[in-house]
Coordinates of N, CA and C in Angstrom, one line a residue:
X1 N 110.3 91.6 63.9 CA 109.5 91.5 65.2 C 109.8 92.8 66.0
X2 N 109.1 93.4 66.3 CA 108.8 94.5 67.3 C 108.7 94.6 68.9
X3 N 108.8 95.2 69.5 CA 109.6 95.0 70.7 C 108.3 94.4 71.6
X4 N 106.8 94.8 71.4 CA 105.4 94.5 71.9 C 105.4 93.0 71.5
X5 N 105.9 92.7 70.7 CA 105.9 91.1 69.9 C 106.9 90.4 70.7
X6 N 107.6 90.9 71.2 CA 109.0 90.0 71.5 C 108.1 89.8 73.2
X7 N 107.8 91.2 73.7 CA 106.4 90.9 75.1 C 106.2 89.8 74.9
X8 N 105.0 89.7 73.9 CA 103.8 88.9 73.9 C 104.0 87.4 73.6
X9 N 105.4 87.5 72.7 CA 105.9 85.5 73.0 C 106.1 85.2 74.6
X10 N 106.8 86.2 75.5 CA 106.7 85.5 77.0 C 105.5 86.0 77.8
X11 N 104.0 86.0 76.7 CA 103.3 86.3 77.9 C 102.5 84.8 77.9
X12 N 101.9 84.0 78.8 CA 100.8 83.1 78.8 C 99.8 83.0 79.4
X13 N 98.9 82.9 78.5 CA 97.9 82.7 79.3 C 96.5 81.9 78.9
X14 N 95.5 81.3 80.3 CA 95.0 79.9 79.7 C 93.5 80.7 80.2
X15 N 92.4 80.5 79.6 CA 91.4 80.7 80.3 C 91.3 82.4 80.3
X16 N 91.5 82.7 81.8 CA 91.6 84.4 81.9 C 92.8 83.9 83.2
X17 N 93.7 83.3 83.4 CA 94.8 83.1 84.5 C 96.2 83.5 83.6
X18 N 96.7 84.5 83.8 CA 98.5 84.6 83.5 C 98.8 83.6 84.2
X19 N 99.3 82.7 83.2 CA 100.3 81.5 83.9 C 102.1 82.1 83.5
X20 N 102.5 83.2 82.7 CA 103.3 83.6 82.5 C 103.9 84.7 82.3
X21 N 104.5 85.5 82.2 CA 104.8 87.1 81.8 C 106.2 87.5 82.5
X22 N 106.6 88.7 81.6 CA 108.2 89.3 82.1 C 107.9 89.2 83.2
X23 N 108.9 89.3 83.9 CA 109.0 90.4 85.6 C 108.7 91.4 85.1
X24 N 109.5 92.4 84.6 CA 109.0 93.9 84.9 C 107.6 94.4 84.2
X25 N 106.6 92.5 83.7 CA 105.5 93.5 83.6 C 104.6 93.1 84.6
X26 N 103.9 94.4 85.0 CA 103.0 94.7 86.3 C 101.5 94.0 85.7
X27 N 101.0 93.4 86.0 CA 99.1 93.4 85.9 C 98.6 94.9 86.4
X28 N 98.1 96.0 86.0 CA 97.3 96.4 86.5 C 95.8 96.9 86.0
X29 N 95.2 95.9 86.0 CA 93.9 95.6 85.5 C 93.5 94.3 84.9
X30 N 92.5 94.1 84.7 CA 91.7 93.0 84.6 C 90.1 92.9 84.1
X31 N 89.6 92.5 83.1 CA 88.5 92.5 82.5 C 87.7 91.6 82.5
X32 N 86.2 91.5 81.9 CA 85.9 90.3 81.4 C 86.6 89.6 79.8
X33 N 87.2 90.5 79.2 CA 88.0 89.8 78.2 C 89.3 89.9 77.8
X34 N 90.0 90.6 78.9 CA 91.6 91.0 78.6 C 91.8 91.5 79.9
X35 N 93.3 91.6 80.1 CA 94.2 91.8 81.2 C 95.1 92.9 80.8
X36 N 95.4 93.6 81.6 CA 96.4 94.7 81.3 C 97.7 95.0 81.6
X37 N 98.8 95.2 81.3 CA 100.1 95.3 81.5 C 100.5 96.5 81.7
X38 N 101.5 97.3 82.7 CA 102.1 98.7 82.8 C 103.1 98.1 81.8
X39 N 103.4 98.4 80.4 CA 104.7 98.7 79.7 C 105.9 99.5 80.8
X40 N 107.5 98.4 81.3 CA 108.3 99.0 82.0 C 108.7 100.6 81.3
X41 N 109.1 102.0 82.0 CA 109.7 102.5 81.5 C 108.6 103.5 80.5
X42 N 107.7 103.2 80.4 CA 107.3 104.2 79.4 C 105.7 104.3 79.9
X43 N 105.2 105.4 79.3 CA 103.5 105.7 79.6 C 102.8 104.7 78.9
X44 N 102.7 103.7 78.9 CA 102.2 103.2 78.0 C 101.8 101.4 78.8
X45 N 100.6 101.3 78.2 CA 100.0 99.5 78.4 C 99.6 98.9 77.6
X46 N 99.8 97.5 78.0 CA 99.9 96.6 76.9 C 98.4 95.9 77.2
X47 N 97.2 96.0 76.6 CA 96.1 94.6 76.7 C 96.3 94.0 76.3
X48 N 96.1 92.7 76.8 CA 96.3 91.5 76.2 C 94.9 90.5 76.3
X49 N 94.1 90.2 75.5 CA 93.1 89.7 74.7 C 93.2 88.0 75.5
X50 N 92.3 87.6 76.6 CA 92.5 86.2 76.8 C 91.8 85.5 75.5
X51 N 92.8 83.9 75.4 CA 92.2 83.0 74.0 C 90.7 83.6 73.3
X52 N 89.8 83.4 74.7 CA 88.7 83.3 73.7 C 88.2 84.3 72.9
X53 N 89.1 85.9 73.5 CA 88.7 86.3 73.1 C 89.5 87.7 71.9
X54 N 90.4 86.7 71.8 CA 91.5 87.7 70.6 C 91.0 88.2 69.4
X55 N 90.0 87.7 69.0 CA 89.4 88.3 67.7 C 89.1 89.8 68.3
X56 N 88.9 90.1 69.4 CA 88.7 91.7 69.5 C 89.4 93.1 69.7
X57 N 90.9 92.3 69.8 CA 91.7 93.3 69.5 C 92.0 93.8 68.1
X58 N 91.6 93.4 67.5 CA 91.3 94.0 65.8 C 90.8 95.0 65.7
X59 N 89.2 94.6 66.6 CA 87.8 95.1 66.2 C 88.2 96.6 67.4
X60 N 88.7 96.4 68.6 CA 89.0 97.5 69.7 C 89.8 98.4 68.8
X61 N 91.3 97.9 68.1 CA 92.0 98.8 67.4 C 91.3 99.7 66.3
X62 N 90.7 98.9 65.9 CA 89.5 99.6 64.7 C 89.1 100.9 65.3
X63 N 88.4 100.6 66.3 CA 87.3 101.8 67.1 C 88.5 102.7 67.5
X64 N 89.4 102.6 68.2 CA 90.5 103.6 68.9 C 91.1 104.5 67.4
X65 N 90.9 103.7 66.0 CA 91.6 104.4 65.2 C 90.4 105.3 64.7
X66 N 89.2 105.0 64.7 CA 87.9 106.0 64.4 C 88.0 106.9 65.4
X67 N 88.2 106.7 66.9 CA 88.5 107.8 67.4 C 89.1 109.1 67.5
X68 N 90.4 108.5 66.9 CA 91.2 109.4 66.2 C 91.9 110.1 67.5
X69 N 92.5 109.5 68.4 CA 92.9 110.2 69.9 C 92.4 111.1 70.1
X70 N 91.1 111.0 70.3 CA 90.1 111.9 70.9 C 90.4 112.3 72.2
X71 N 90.6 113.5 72.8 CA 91.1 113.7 74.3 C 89.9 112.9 75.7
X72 N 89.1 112.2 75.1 CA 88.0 111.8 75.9 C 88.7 110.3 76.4
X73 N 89.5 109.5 75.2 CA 90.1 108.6 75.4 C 91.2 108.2 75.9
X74 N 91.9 107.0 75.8 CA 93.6 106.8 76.0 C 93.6 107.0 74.6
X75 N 95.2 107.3 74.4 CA 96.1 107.7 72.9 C 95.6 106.4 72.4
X76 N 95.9 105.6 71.2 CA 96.0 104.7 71.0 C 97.2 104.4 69.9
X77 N 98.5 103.1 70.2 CA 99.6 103.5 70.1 C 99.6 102.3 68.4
X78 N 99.3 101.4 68.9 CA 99.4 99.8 68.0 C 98.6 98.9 68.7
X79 N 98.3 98.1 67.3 CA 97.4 96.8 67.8 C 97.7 95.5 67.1
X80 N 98.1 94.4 67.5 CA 98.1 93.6 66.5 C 97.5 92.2 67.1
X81 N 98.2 90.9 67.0 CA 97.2 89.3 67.4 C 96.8 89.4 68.6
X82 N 96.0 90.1 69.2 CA 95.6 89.8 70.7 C 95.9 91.0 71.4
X83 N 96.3 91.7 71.4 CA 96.5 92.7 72.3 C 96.4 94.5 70.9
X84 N 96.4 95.0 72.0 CA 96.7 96.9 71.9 C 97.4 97.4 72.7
X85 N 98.3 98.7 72.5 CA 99.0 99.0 73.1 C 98.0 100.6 73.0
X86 N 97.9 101.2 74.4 CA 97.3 102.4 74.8 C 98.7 103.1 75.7
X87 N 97.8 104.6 76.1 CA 98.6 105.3 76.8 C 98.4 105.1 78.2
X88 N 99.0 105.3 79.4 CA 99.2 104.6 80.5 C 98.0 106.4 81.2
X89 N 96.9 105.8 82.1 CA 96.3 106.6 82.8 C 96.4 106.6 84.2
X90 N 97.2 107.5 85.2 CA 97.1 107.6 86.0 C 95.7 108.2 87.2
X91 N 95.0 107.3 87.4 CA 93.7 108.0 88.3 C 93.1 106.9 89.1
X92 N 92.1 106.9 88.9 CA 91.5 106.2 89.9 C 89.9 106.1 89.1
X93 N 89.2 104.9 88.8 CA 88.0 104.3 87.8 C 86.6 105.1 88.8
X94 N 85.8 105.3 88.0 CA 84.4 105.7 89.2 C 84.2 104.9 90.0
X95 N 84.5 103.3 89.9 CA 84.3 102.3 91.2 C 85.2 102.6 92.2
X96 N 86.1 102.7 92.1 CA 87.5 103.3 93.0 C 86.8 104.6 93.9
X97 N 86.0 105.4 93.2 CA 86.2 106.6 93.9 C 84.4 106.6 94.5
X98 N 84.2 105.4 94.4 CA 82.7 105.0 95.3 C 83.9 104.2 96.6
X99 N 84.6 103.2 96.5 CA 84.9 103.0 97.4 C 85.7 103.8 98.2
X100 N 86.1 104.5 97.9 CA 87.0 105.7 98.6 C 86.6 106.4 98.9
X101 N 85.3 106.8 99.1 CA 84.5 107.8 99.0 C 84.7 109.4 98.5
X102 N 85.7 109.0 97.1 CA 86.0 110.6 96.1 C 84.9 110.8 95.8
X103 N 84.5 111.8 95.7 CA 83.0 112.2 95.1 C 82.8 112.7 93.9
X104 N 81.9 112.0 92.8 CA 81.7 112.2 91.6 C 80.7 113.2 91.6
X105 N 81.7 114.4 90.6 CA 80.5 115.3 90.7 C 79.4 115.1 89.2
X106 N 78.8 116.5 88.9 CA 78.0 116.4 87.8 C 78.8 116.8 86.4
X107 N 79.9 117.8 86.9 CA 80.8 118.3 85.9 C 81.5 116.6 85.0
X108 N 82.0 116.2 86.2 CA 82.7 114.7 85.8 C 81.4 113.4 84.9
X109 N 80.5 113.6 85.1 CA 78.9 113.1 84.7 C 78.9 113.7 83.0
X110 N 79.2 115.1 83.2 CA 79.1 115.4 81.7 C 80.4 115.4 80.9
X111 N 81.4 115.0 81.3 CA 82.5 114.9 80.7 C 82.4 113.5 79.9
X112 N 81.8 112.6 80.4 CA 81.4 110.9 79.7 C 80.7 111.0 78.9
X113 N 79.1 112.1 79.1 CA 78.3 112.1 78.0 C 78.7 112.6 76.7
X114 N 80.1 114.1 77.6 CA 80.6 114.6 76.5 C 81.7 113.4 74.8
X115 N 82.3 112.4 75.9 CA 82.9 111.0 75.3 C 82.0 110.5 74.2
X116 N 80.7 110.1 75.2 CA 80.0 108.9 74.4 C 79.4 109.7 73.0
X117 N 79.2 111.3 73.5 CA 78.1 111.6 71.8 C 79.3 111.9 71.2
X118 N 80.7 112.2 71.4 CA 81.6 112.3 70.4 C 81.8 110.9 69.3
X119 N 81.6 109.7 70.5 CA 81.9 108.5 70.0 C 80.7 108.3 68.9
X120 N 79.4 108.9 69.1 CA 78.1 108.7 68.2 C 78.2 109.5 66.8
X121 N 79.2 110.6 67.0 CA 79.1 111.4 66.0 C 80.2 110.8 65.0
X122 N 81.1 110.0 65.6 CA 81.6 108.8 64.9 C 80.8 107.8 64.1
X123 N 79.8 107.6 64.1 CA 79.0 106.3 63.5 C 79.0 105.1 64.8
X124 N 79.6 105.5 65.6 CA 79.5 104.1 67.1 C 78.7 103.8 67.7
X125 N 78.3 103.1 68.5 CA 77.7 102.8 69.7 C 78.2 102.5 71.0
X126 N 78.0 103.6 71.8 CA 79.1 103.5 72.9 C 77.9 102.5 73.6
X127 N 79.0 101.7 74.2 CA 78.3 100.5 75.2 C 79.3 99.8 75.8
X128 N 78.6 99.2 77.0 CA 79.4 98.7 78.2 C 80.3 99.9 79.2
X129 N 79.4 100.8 79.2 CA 80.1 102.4 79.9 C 79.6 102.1 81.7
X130 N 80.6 101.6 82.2 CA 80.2 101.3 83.7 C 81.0 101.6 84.4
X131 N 81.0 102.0 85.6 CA 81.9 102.2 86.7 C 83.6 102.1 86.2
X132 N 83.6 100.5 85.8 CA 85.1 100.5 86.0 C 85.8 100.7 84.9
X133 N 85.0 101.5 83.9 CA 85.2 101.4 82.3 C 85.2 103.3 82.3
X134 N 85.7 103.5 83.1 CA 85.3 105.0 83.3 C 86.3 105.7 84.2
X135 N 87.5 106.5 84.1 CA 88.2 106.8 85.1 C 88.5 108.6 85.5
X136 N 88.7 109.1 86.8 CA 89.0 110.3 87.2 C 90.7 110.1 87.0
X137 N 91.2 111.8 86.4 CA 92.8 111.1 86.6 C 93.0 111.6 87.5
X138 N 94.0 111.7 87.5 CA 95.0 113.0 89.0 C 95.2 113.7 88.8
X139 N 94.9 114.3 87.3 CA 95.1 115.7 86.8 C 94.0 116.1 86.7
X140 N 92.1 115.7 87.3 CA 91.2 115.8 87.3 C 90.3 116.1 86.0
X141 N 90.7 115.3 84.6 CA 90.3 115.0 83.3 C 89.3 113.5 83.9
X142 N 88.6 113.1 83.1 CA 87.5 111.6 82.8 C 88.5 111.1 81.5
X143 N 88.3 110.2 81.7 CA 88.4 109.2 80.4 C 87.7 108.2 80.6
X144 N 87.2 107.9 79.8 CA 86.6 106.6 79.0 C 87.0 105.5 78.4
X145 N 87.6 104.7 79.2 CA 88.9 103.8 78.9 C 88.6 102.2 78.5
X146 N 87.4 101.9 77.9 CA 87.1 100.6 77.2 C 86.5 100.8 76.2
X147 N 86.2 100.7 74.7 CA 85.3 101.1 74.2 C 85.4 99.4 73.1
X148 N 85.9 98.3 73.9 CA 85.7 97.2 72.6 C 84.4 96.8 72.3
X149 N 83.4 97.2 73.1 CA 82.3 96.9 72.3 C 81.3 97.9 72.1
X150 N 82.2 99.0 71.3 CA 81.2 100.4 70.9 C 80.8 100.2 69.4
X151 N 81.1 99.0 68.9 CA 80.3 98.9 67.3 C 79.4 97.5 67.5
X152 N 78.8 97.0 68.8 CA 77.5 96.2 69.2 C 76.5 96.9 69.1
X153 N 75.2 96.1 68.4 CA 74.1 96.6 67.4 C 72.8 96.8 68.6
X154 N 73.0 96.0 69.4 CA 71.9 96.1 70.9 C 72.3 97.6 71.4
X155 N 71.1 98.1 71.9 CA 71.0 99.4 72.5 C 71.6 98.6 74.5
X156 N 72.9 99.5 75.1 CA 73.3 98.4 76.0 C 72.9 100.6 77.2
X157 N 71.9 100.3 78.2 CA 71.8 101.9 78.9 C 72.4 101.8 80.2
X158 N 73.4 100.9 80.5 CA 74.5 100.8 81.4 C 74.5 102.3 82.0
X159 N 75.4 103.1 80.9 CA 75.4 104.3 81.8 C 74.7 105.7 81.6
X160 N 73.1 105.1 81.0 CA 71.7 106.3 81.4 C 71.3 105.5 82.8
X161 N 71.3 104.1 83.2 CA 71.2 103.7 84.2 C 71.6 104.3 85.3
X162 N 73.3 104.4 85.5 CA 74.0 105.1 86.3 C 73.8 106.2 86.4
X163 N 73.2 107.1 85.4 CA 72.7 108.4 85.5 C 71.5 108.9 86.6
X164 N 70.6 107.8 85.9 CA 69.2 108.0 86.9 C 69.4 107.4 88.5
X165 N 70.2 106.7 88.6 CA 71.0 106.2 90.1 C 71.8 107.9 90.7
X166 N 72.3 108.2 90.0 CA 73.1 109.8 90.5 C 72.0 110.9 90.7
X167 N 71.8 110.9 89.6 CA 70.2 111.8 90.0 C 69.7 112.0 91.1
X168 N 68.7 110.4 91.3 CA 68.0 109.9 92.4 C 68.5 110.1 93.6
X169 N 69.5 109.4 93.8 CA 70.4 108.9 94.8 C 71.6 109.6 94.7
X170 N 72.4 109.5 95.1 CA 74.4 110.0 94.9 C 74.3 111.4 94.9
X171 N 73.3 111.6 94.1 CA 73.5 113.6 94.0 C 72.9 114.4 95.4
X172 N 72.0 113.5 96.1 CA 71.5 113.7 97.6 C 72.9 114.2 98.8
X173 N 72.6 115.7 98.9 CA 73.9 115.8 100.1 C 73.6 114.9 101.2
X174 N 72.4 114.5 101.5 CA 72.6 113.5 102.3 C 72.7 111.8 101.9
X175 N 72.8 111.3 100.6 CA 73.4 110.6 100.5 C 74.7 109.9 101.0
X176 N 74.9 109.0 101.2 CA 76.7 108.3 101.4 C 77.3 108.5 100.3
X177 N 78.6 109.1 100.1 CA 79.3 109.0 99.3 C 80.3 108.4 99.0
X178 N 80.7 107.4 100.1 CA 81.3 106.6 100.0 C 81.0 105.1 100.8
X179 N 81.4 103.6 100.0 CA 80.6 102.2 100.1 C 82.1 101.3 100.2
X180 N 81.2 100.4 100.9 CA 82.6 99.1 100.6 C 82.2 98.4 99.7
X181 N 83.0 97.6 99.5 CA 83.2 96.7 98.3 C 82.1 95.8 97.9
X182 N 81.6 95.2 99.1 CA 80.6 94.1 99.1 C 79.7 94.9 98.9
X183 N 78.8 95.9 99.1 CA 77.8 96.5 99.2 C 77.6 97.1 97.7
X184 N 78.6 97.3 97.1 CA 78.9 97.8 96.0 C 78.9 97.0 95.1
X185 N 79.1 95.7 95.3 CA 79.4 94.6 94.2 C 78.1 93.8 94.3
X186 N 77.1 93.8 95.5 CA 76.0 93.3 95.4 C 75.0 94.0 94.7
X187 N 75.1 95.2 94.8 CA 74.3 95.9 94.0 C 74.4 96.1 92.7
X188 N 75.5 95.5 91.9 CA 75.8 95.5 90.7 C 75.4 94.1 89.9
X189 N 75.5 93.0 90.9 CA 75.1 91.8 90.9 C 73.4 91.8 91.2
X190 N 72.5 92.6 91.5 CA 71.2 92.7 91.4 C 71.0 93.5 90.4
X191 N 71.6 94.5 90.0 CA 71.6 94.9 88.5 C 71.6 94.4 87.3
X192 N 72.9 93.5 87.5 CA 72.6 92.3 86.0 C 71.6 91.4 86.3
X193 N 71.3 91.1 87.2 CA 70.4 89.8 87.6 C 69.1 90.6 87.3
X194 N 68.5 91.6 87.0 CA 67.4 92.6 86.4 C 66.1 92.7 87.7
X195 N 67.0 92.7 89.3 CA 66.4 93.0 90.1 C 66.1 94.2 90.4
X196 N 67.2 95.1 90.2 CA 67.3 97.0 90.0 C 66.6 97.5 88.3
X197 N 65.9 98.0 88.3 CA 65.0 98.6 87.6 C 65.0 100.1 87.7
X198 N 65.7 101.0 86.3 CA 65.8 102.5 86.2 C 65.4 102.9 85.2
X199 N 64.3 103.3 85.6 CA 63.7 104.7 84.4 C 64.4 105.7 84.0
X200 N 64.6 105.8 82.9 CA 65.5 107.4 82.4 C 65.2 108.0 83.1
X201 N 66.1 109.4 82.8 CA 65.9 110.6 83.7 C 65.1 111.2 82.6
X202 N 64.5 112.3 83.0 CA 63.8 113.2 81.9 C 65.2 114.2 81.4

């Protein structure tokens, strides 16, 4: 047993709620299908896969090992029943830096496209590329820091969507460049709900 295994007997959890975990490990993040851990002491984090949906830490390690620690991504360290172990990113996600109003520029815009067609020249399909699946570091690099469902067979234009939104809107100096939370979260919630409607860009 391995030191991530000796973790993962004291971690619990029911639903998407930690009912249990070390002290020294931190939550810092939260998904629709896994929760994330600061590993104490080292660069490194632990996902951990809620029940329903552990079959995808196989399928995530899979993809991170096609990647081949591509500099677009986190390292990728081990994976085994439910969880992966990644490299620890210090920055702040594109949602973060809408609410703060850091400003995404175009350079940072082509650093993701630069990600996703690396990820295509792999045989993948990058999908589920949104705001919070997307981060600025503090060393001002992008990464692209979810990729569990880059081998789903649906065409998913999440982020040609967010493109023709930057375009339009965002890229306007007189645009706002920075939002609060609710404003931000309702517009994301009229997005899935298929009230926001975006034409590619040319």
């Amino acid at each position: 047993m391995n030191d991530i295994e000796r973790i993962m007997i004291n971690i619990r959890i029911e639903g998407t709620s930690v009912l249990h975990k070390p002290d020294d490990l931190t939550i810092i993040g939260r998904g629709r299908s896994a929760v994330v851990f600061k590993i104490p002491d080292e660069q490194k984090v632990l996902k951990v896969f809620y029940p329903d949906f552990v079959h995808l830490a196989r399928l995530e390690a899979s993809i991170y090992q096609e990647l081949n620690n591509n500099d677009d991504y986190p390292s990728f360290y081990e994976g085994g029943e439910g969880y992966v172990v990644l490299e620890y990113l210090e920055g702040l996600t594109f949602y973060e830096c809408l609410i703060q109003g850091i400003v995404i520029t175009e350079e940072m815009i082509a650093k993701v496209d630069h990600a996703l067609n690396y990820a295509r020249k792999k045989g993948l399909n990058p999908s589920d590329t949104h705001l919070q699946n997307v981060m600025l570091l503090s060393n001002g690099e992008v990464r692209v820091i979810d990729v569990v469902r880059f081998r789903q067979s649906k065409v998913c234009t999440h982020w040609e969507d967010l493109k023709v939104a930057y375009d339009r809107l965002y890229s306007s100096r007189f645009f706002p460049k920075k939002y609060p939370v609710w404003f931000v979260e309702m517009i994301i919630r009229l997005y899935r709900k298929g009230f926001i409607r975006l034409k590619k860009r040319k």
